[in-house]
Coordinates of C-alpha atoms and ligand atoms in Angstrom, one line a residue:
M19 CA 124.4 -16.2 162.5
N20 CA 125.5 -19.2 163.9
N21 CA 122.7 -20.0 166.2
Q22 CA 122.2 -23.4 164.5
L23 CA 125.7 -24.3 165.1
Y24 CA 126.1 -22.9 168.5
G25 CA 122.8 -23.5 170.1
N26 CA 120.0 -21.0 171.3
L27 CA 120.9 -21.6 175.1
I28 CA 124.1 -22.1 176.8
F29 CA 122.7 -25.0 178.7
E30 CA 122.2 -26.8 175.2
L31 CA 125.9 -26.7 174.7
S32 CA 127.0 -28.1 178.0
K33 CA 129.0 -31.4 178.1
E34 CA 129.5 -33.0 181.3
G35 CA 132.9 -32.3 182.9
R36 CA 133.9 -29.6 180.5
K37 CA 135.6 -26.7 181.9
G38 CA 136.5 -22.9 180.7
Y39 CA 138.4 -21.9 183.8
S40 CA 139.7 -23.5 186.9
L41 CA 140.2 -21.6 190.2
P42 CA 143.3 -21.7 192.2
R43 CA 143.7 -24.1 195.0
N44 CA 142.0 -22.7 198.4
N45 CA 144.7 -21.6 200.7
F46 CA 142.4 -20.2 203.2
G47 CA 140.8 -23.1 204.8
A48 CA 137.1 -24.0 204.7
Y49 CA 134.2 -21.8 206.1
K50 CA 131.3 -23.9 207.1
I51 CA 128.1 -22.8 205.7
P52 CA 125.2 -23.3 207.9
D53 CA 123.4 -26.6 207.0
E54 CA 119.9 -24.8 206.7
I55 CA 121.0 -22.4 204.0
R56 CA 123.0 -25.1 202.1
R57 CA 121.6 -26.4 198.7
K58 CA 120.7 -30.1 198.9
E59 CA 121.9 -30.8 195.5
D60 CA 124.3 -29.3 193.1
A61 CA 123.1 -26.2 191.1
Q62 CA 122.4 -27.2 187.4
L63 CA 125.0 -25.0 185.6
P64 CA 126.3 -25.5 182.1
E65 CA 129.7 -27.0 181.6
C66 CA 131.4 -25.2 178.6
D67 CA 134.9 -24.4 177.2
E68 CA 135.9 -20.7 177.1
L69 CA 135.6 -20.5 173.3
T70 CA 132.2 -22.1 173.2
V71 CA 130.9 -19.3 175.9
V72 CA 132.7 -16.5 174.1
R73 CA 131.2 -17.3 170.7
H74 CA 127.7 -18.1 172.1
Y75 CA 127.3 -14.7 173.7
T76 CA 129.0 -12.9 170.8
N77 CA 126.6 -14.6 168.5
L78 CA 123.8 -13.5 170.6
S79 CA 125.1 -10.0 170.9
N80 CA 125.2 -9.9 167.0
N81 CA 121.4 -10.6 167.0
N82 CA 120.7 -7.3 168.7
F83 CA 119.7 -4.3 166.6
G84 CA 120.6 -0.7 167.8
V85 CA 121.4 2.9 166.7
D86 CA 125.0 1.6 166.1
T87 CA 123.9 -1.1 163.7
G88 CA 121.1 0.5 161.7
F89 CA 118.6 3.1 161.3
Y90 CA 116.0 3.3 164.0
P91 CA 112.9 5.3 162.8
L92 CA 110.8 4.5 166.0
G93 CA 108.4 7.4 166.5
S94 CA 107.8 9.0 170.0
C95 CA 110.1 6.9 172.2
T96 CA 112.9 7.3 169.7
M97 CA 116.5 6.3 170.5
K98 CA 117.9 9.8 169.5
Y99 CA 121.5 10.8 168.8
N100 CA 124.0 9.2 171.2
P101 CA 127.5 10.7 170.6
K102 CA 130.3 8.6 171.6
I103 CA 131.9 11.4 173.6
N104 CA 129.1 11.1 176.2
E105 CA 130.0 7.4 176.8
E106 CA 133.5 8.6 177.4
I107 CA 132.7 11.1 180.0
A108 CA 130.1 8.8 181.7
S109 CA 132.8 6.2 182.1
L110 CA 135.4 8.3 183.7
P111 CA 136.5 6.5 186.9
A112 CA 136.1 9.9 188.9
F113 CA 132.3 9.7 188.1
Q114 CA 131.8 6.1 187.8
H115 CA 133.1 5.2 191.2
L116 CA 131.1 7.8 193.0
H117 CA 128.8 6.3 195.9
P118 CA 125.6 8.0 197.0
L119 CA 126.6 7.5 200.7
Q120 CA 130.1 9.2 200.2
P121 CA 130.8 12.2 202.7
E122 CA 129.2 15.4 200.8
K123 CA 132.5 17.2 200.9
T124 CA 133.9 14.6 198.5
V125 CA 131.2 15.0 196.0
L126 CA 131.0 18.8 195.4
G127 CA 132.2 18.3 191.8
A128 CA 129.0 16.1 191.1
K129 CA 126.6 18.4 193.0
A130 CA 128.0 21.3 191.0
L131 CA 127.5 19.4 187.8
I132 CA 124.0 18.8 188.7
I133 CA 123.5 22.5 189.5
M134 CA 125.1 23.5 186.1
L135 CA 122.7 21.0 184.4
E136 CA 119.8 22.6 186.2
K137 CA 120.7 26.1 185.0
A138 CA 121.0 24.6 181.4
L139 CA 117.6 23.0 181.6
C140 CA 116.0 26.3 183.0
T141 CA 117.5 28.3 180.2
L142 CA 116.2 25.9 177.6
T143 CA 112.6 25.5 179.2
G144 CA 112.0 28.9 180.8
L145 CA 111.2 27.3 184.0
A146 CA 112.7 28.1 187.4
H147 CA 113.7 25.0 189.2
F148 CA 114.3 21.3 188.4
T149 CA 114.5 18.2 190.6
F150 CA 116.5 15.3 189.4
K151 CA 115.1 12.5 191.4
P152 CA 112.7 10.8 189.0
Y153 CA 114.3 7.7 187.2
A154 CA 112.0 8.1 184.0
G155 CA 109.5 9.9 182.1
A156 CA 106.6 8.3 183.7
H157 CA 108.4 8.7 187.1
G158 CA 108.7 12.4 186.1
E159 CA 105.0 12.7 185.2
L160 CA 104.0 11.1 188.6
T161 CA 106.5 13.4 190.4
G162 CA 105.0 16.6 188.5
L163 CA 101.5 15.4 189.2
M164 CA 102.1 15.1 193.0
T165 CA 103.7 18.6 192.8
I166 CA 100.6 19.9 191.3
D167 CA 98.2 17.9 194.0
N168 CA 100.4 19.2 196.9
Y169 CA 100.2 22.7 195.7
H170 CA 96.3 22.7 195.3
R171 CA 96.2 20.8 198.8
S172 CA 98.4 23.6 200.4
R173 CA 95.8 26.1 199.3
G174 CA 93.0 23.9 200.8
D175 CA 91.7 23.3 197.3
L176 CA 90.9 19.8 198.1
Q177 CA 88.3 19.1 195.3
R178 CA 90.8 19.6 192.5
K179 CA 91.2 15.9 191.4
K180 CA 90.8 15.9 187.7
V181 CA 93.2 16.1 184.8
I182 CA 92.6 16.8 181.5
V183 CA 94.4 14.7 179.0
P184 CA 94.3 14.8 175.1
D185 CA 93.2 11.4 173.3
S186 CA 96.4 11.8 171.3
A187 CA 98.4 11.7 174.6
H188 CA 101.2 9.2 175.2
G189 CA 99.8 6.2 177.3
T190 CA 101.9 7.0 180.4
N191 CA 99.9 10.4 180.9
P192 CA 96.7 9.0 181.8
A193 CA 98.4 6.2 183.8
S194 CA 100.5 8.6 185.9
A195 CA 97.4 10.5 186.7
A196 CA 95.6 7.4 187.8
V197 CA 98.5 6.5 190.1
C198 CA 98.6 9.8 191.5
G199 CA 94.8 9.3 192.3
L200 CA 93.5 11.8 189.9
E201 CA 90.5 11.3 187.5
I202 CA 91.2 11.5 183.9
L203 CA 89.0 13.7 181.6
E204 CA 89.8 13.0 178.0
V205 CA 89.7 16.0 175.5
K206 CA 89.1 15.2 171.7
S207 CA 91.4 16.1 168.8
D208 CA 90.1 18.2 165.9
P209 CA 90.2 17.1 162.2
Q210 CA 93.7 18.8 162.1
G211 CA 95.0 16.5 164.9
L212 CA 95.2 19.3 167.5
V213 CA 93.2 19.7 170.8
D214 CA 89.7 20.5 170.1
L215 CA 89.0 23.8 171.7
V216 CA 85.3 23.5 171.7
D217 CA 85.3 20.2 173.5
L218 CA 88.0 21.8 175.8
E219 CA 85.7 24.7 176.7
R220 CA 82.9 22.4 177.5
L221 CA 84.9 20.4 179.8
V222 CA 86.3 23.5 181.6
N223 CA 82.6 24.9 181.7
Q224 CA 81.5 21.6 183.3
E225 CA 84.3 20.7 185.7
G226 CA 86.3 24.0 186.4
P227 CA 86.6 24.0 190.2
N228 CA 87.6 20.3 190.0
I229 CA 90.4 20.6 187.5
A230 CA 93.8 20.1 188.9
A231 CA 95.6 20.3 185.6
M232 CA 96.0 19.9 181.9
M233 CA 98.5 17.4 180.5
M234 CA 99.9 18.3 177.1
T235 CA 102.5 17.2 174.5
N236 CA 103.9 19.9 172.0
P237 CA 104.7 18.7 169.4
N238 CA 101.9 16.3 170.1
T239 CA 102.2 12.7 169.6
L240 CA 101.0 12.8 166.1
G241 CA 104.2 15.2 165.4
L242 CA 102.0 18.4 165.1
F243 CA 102.7 21.8 166.6
E244 CA 99.6 22.7 169.2
E245 CA 99.2 26.3 167.9
H246 CA 96.8 27.2 170.7
I247 CA 98.6 26.8 173.8
P248 CA 98.3 30.4 174.9
E249 CA 94.5 30.1 174.8
I250 CA 94.5 26.9 176.2
A251 CA 96.6 27.9 179.2
K252 CA 94.6 30.9 179.6
L253 CA 91.3 28.7 180.0
I254 CA 93.1 26.3 182.4
H255 CA 94.5 28.9 184.5
A256 CA 91.1 31.0 184.7
C257 CA 89.6 28.0 186.2
G258 CA 92.4 27.4 188.8
G259 CA 94.1 24.4 187.0
L260 CA 97.9 24.1 186.3
M261 CA 99.5 23.2 182.8
Y262 CA 101.8 20.4 182.6
Y263 CA 103.9 19.8 179.7
D264 CA 105.2 16.3 178.7
G265 CA 108.5 17.2 177.5
A266 CA 109.9 13.5 176.9
N267 CA 110.7 14.5 173.4
L268 CA 111.8 18.3 173.8
N269 CA 114.4 17.9 170.8
P270 CA 112.2 19.7 168.2
M271 CA 111.7 22.7 170.9
L272 CA 115.4 23.3 171.7
G273 CA 116.5 26.8 171.1
A274 CA 113.3 27.4 169.2
C275 CA 110.6 27.9 171.8
R276 CA 110.3 27.3 175.6
P277 CA 107.5 25.6 177.6
G278 CA 107.8 28.1 180.3
D279 CA 107.0 31.1 178.0
M280 CA 104.0 29.4 176.5
G281 CA 102.2 29.3 179.8
F282 CA 103.2 25.9 181.3
D283 CA 103.7 25.5 184.9
V284 CA 105.3 22.0 185.6
M285 CA 107.2 19.6 183.1
H286 CA 109.4 16.8 182.8
I287 CA 112.1 16.0 180.2
N288 CA 113.3 12.6 179.2
L289 CA 117.1 13.1 179.5
H290 CA 117.4 9.6 178.1
K291 CA 115.5 10.7 174.9
T292 CA 116.3 14.4 174.4
F293 CA 119.7 14.4 175.5
S294 CA 121.1 11.2 174.7
T295 CA 121.8 8.0 176.6
P296 CA 121.1 4.7 175.0
H297 CA 118.1 3.2 176.5
G298 CA 115.8 0.2 176.1
G299 CA 114.6 -2.9 178.0
G300 CA 113.7 -0.5 180.8
G301 CA 116.5 1.7 181.4
P302 CA 118.6 3.6 182.3
G303 CA 116.6 6.9 182.2
A304 CA 116.2 10.3 184.1
G305 CA 113.0 12.4 184.1
P306 CA 113.7 15.7 185.8
V307 CA 110.7 18.0 186.6
G308 CA 110.8 21.5 186.4
V309 CA 108.5 24.2 187.7
R310 CA 107.6 27.8 187.8
E311 CA 109.0 29.8 190.8
G312 CA 107.1 28.9 194.1
L313 CA 106.1 25.3 193.1
Q314 CA 109.4 23.9 194.0
E315 CA 108.1 24.0 197.6
H316 CA 105.8 21.3 196.7
F317 CA 108.2 18.8 195.3
P318 CA 107.1 15.3 196.7
F319 CA 109.7 12.7 198.1
V320 CA 109.9 10.3 195.3
S321 CA 113.3 8.7 195.7
P322 CA 116.3 9.0 197.8
Y323 CA 119.8 10.5 196.7
Q324 CA 120.0 12.4 193.3
G325 CA 118.5 10.4 190.4
N326 CA 120.6 8.7 187.7
F327 CA 123.7 10.5 187.6
A328 CA 125.4 9.0 184.7
V329 CA 122.3 10.0 182.4
M330 CA 122.8 13.5 183.8
L331 CA 126.5 13.3 182.9
R332 CA 125.6 12.4 179.2
A333 CA 123.0 15.2 179.0
Y334 CA 125.2 17.9 180.3
T335 CA 128.0 16.6 177.7
Y336 CA 125.5 16.6 174.9
I337 CA 124.3 20.1 175.9
L338 CA 128.0 21.5 176.2
S339 CA 129.1 19.8 173.2
L340 CA 126.3 21.4 171.2
G341 CA 126.3 25.0 172.7
R342 CA 123.6 27.6 172.7
D343 CA 123.9 28.4 169.2
Q344 CA 124.2 24.8 167.7
V345 CA 121.4 23.3 169.8
K346 CA 119.0 25.5 167.5
Y347 CA 119.7 23.2 164.6
V348 CA 118.3 20.2 166.4
G349 CA 114.7 20.9 166.0
P350 CA 114.8 22.2 162.5
L351 CA 116.9 19.4 161.2
A352 CA 114.8 16.9 163.0
T353 CA 111.7 18.5 161.4
L354 CA 113.4 18.6 158.0
N355 CA 114.1 15.0 158.1
A356 CA 110.8 13.8 159.0
N357 CA 109.0 16.0 156.4
Y358 CA 111.5 14.8 153.8
I359 CA 110.5 11.2 154.6
K360 CA 106.8 12.0 154.8
E361 CA 106.6 13.8 151.5
S362 CA 108.7 11.2 149.7
L363 CA 106.3 8.2 150.7
K364 CA 102.8 10.0 150.9
D365 CA 101.8 8.8 147.3
V366 CA 102.2 5.1 148.6
Y367 CA 101.2 5.4 152.2
E368 CA 98.1 6.9 153.6
L369 CA 98.6 10.3 155.4
P370 CA 95.5 11.1 157.1
I371 CA 96.7 14.6 158.3
D372 CA 98.4 16.2 155.3
T373 CA 100.3 19.2 157.1
T374 CA 104.1 20.0 157.8
C375 CA 104.8 17.8 160.6
C376 CA 107.4 18.5 163.4
H377 CA 110.1 15.7 164.4
E378 CA 107.6 12.8 163.6
F379 CA 104.6 12.0 161.6
V380 CA 102.1 9.3 161.3
F381 CA 100.9 7.0 158.3
D382 CA 97.6 5.3 158.3
G383 CA 99.1 2.1 156.5
L384 CA 99.6 1.6 152.9
K385 CA 97.5 3.6 150.4
D386 CA 96.3 0.7 148.6
K387 CA 94.2 -1.1 151.0
S388 CA 93.0 -3.9 148.5
T389 CA 96.3 -5.8 149.0
G390 CA 95.3 -6.9 152.6
V391 CA 98.8 -6.1 153.5
T392 CA 98.8 -4.4 157.1
T393 CA 101.0 -2.0 159.0
M394 CA 102.1 -5.0 160.9
D395 CA 103.3 -6.7 157.9
V396 CA 105.2 -3.6 156.5
A397 CA 107.0 -3.5 160.0
K398 CA 107.9 -7.1 159.7
R399 CA 109.2 -6.9 156.2
L400 CA 111.4 -3.7 157.1
L401 CA 113.3 -6.1 159.5
D402 CA 114.2 -8.1 156.2
Y403 CA 116.0 -5.1 155.0
G404 CA 117.8 -4.5 158.0
Y405 CA 115.7 -1.6 159.3
H406 CA 114.2 -1.2 162.9
A407 CA 110.5 -1.1 162.6
P408 CA 108.8 2.3 163.2
T409 CA 106.2 2.7 166.1
I410 CA 103.0 0.7 164.9
Y411 CA 99.5 0.8 166.1
F412 CA 100.2 4.1 167.9
P413 CA 98.8 6.6 168.4
L414 CA 95.2 5.0 168.6
L415 CA 93.4 7.5 166.5
F416 CA 94.0 5.6 163.3
H417 CA 93.6 1.8 162.6
E418 CA 97.0 1.3 160.8
S419 CA 99.2 3.8 162.5
L420 CA 102.8 3.8 161.2
M421 CA 104.7 6.4 163.3
I422 CA 108.3 7.6 161.7
E423 CA 110.7 9.5 163.6
P424 CA 114.1 9.9 161.8
T425 CA 115.8 12.1 164.3
E426 CA 118.1 15.0 163.5
N427 CA 121.4 13.5 162.8
E428 CA 120.6 11.1 160.0
S429 CA 122.3 11.7 156.6
K430 CA 120.3 12.2 153.4
E431 CA 121.7 8.9 152.1
T432 CA 120.3 7.0 155.0
L433 CA 116.8 8.4 154.6
D434 CA 117.0 7.9 150.9
G435 CA 117.8 4.5 151.5
F436 CA 114.8 4.1 153.9
I437 CA 112.5 5.7 151.5
A438 CA 113.5 3.3 148.7
V439 CA 112.9 0.1 150.9
M440 CA 109.4 1.6 151.8
R441 CA 108.5 2.1 148.4
K442 CA 109.8 -1.3 147.6
I443 CA 107.6 -2.9 150.2
A444 CA 104.7 -1.1 148.9
E445 CA 105.4 -2.3 145.4
E446 CA 105.8 -5.9 146.9
A447 CA 102.6 -5.6 148.7
K448 CA 100.8 -5.0 145.3
N449 CA 102.5 -7.7 143.3
D450 CA 103.4 -10.4 145.9
P451 CA 101.4 -9.8 149.0
E452 CA 102.2 -13.1 150.3
L453 CA 105.8 -12.4 150.7
V454 CA 105.1 -9.3 153.0
K455 CA 102.5 -10.9 154.9
S456 CA 104.7 -13.9 155.9
A457 CA 107.8 -11.6 156.7
P458 CA 110.3 -11.6 158.1
H459 CA 112.3 -14.3 156.2
N460 CA 115.9 -13.2 156.9
T461 CA 115.9 -12.9 160.8
P462 CA 116.8 -15.6 163.3
I463 CA 113.1 -15.8 164.3
G464 CA 110.2 -15.6 161.9
R465 CA 106.9 -14.2 162.5
V466 CA 105.9 -15.0 166.0
D467 CA 102.2 -15.6 167.1
D468 CA 102.1 -12.4 169.7
V469 CA 98.6 -13.3 170.6
L470 CA 99.6 -16.9 171.6
A471 CA 102.6 -15.5 173.3
A472 CA 100.4 -12.9 175.2
K473 CA 97.8 -15.3 176.0
H474 CA 99.8 -18.3 177.1
P475 CA 103.3 -17.2 177.8
I476 CA 105.9 -19.8 178.5
T477 CA 108.2 -18.3 181.0
T478 CA 110.3 -21.4 181.7
Y479 CA 112.7 -23.6 179.8
K480 CA 112.6 -27.3 179.9
Q481 CA 116.0 -28.6 180.5
M482 CA 117.3 -31.1 178.2
I483 CA 120.7 -31.4 179.2
N484 CA 120.7 -35.0 180.1
D485 CA 119.0 -35.8 176.6
N486 CA 121.9 -34.1 174.9
N487 CA 124.6 -35.8 176.4
Ligands
PLP501 C1 108.7 7.9 176.3 C2 107.6 8.9 176.5 C3 107.1 8.9 177.9 C4 107.6 8.0 179.1 O1 108.9 8.0 179.4 P1 109.6 6.8 180.1 O2 111.0 7.0 180.3 O3 109.5 5.6 179.1 O4 108.8 6.5 181.3 C5 106.2 9.9 178.1 N1 105.7 10.7 177.3 C6 106.0 10.6 175.9 C7 105.4 11.5 175.0 C8 107.1 9.7 175.6 O5 107.3 9.8 174.3

């Protein structure tokens, strides 16, 4: 990293009068910009030569960590397998230059692709129709819940305004329900980490006629397969509610079982997680919503046009390149990899729910609590060894959650390397706890004070150009 040499901000590298590029002479005459919209002073722009600019941004980009640079075991919101062929297809000019306002007869190929993708998703999920308008998983949840709300209203069932959400649910579930104007009823997890049926029955008995839906994730956010979906669906349907499935991470289910067959009525899929598309920092995403026959009439208007087409292209390419037979391996391989890591580390990391997991699992920090080394410290120390940290302090069921998801496509050597480093950190925690507590040591920026950053964020930069010159 040449940050010291090249400066952190391009403004710090500026030298008055330096140029990287000169524009050709203006042969078109001057256009007079109205005085009231002209700036009074020149814009403060950095003045740099070309190589300085190129090196500055190249060095910055080298500080980025992604699936192309290293192992990324982030649970739940995983960056899964992003085959390069998908990027190739999505960047074909014929797709890239499409415009949403083009005459319909010139985009029939694109429309056909959406229909073919819809067919594939229906086959994989057991549902009847999909809308592709939502731009993310959370947007899909909102769309799905609005569909459910519209359905109840169309029947004059106006009092159904409560949604049951398990305490292990992804935070977007209760948030989407609240945005939709619905009230959240939390159902507890049992000691095995699954929905507590006794608590659920109590809620259904108390609130039956007010229940609009129950939202579930399966495998749930602890990476555990909810075994009682048919009973749960029966309970909810009997009281007049609908079953919502959060299919953000559908990969462990692909080709193995289908939400539609389990009794779910409405679901969303995160195409950007389950069916590739590199994402992060807020996008790009696609959260298509699928429904049982008849419910499609109740889809709300949530966005114009057809959603995020380039994400659909990648999803369809991913599905076609795997094919009906290969897609069945995604779930078992993701499950095998997660269990391999879990079993290899459970003697040094606390495993609160010791069963076979699905595509991800949760440790509750280091087993030896006497060292004072926390999950945060372990996550920071992993950065020193060149790994992205797992998801930490989520789910909220444990104090020191460390949630690991290796995904299906990582080799045994990669997993062994990660296991060795996790064991080494456990060893360090015992012998030299300060080393772990003060990590990271090898990254461009050391341990940041995240409380201070959250309480007193500094979002502006004091220009020091003149002092530098
Ligand atoms: C990622 C995720 C979401 C939200 O998806 P976004 O595209 O980030 O809005 C919802 N539920 C689960 C289980 C997730 O993992």
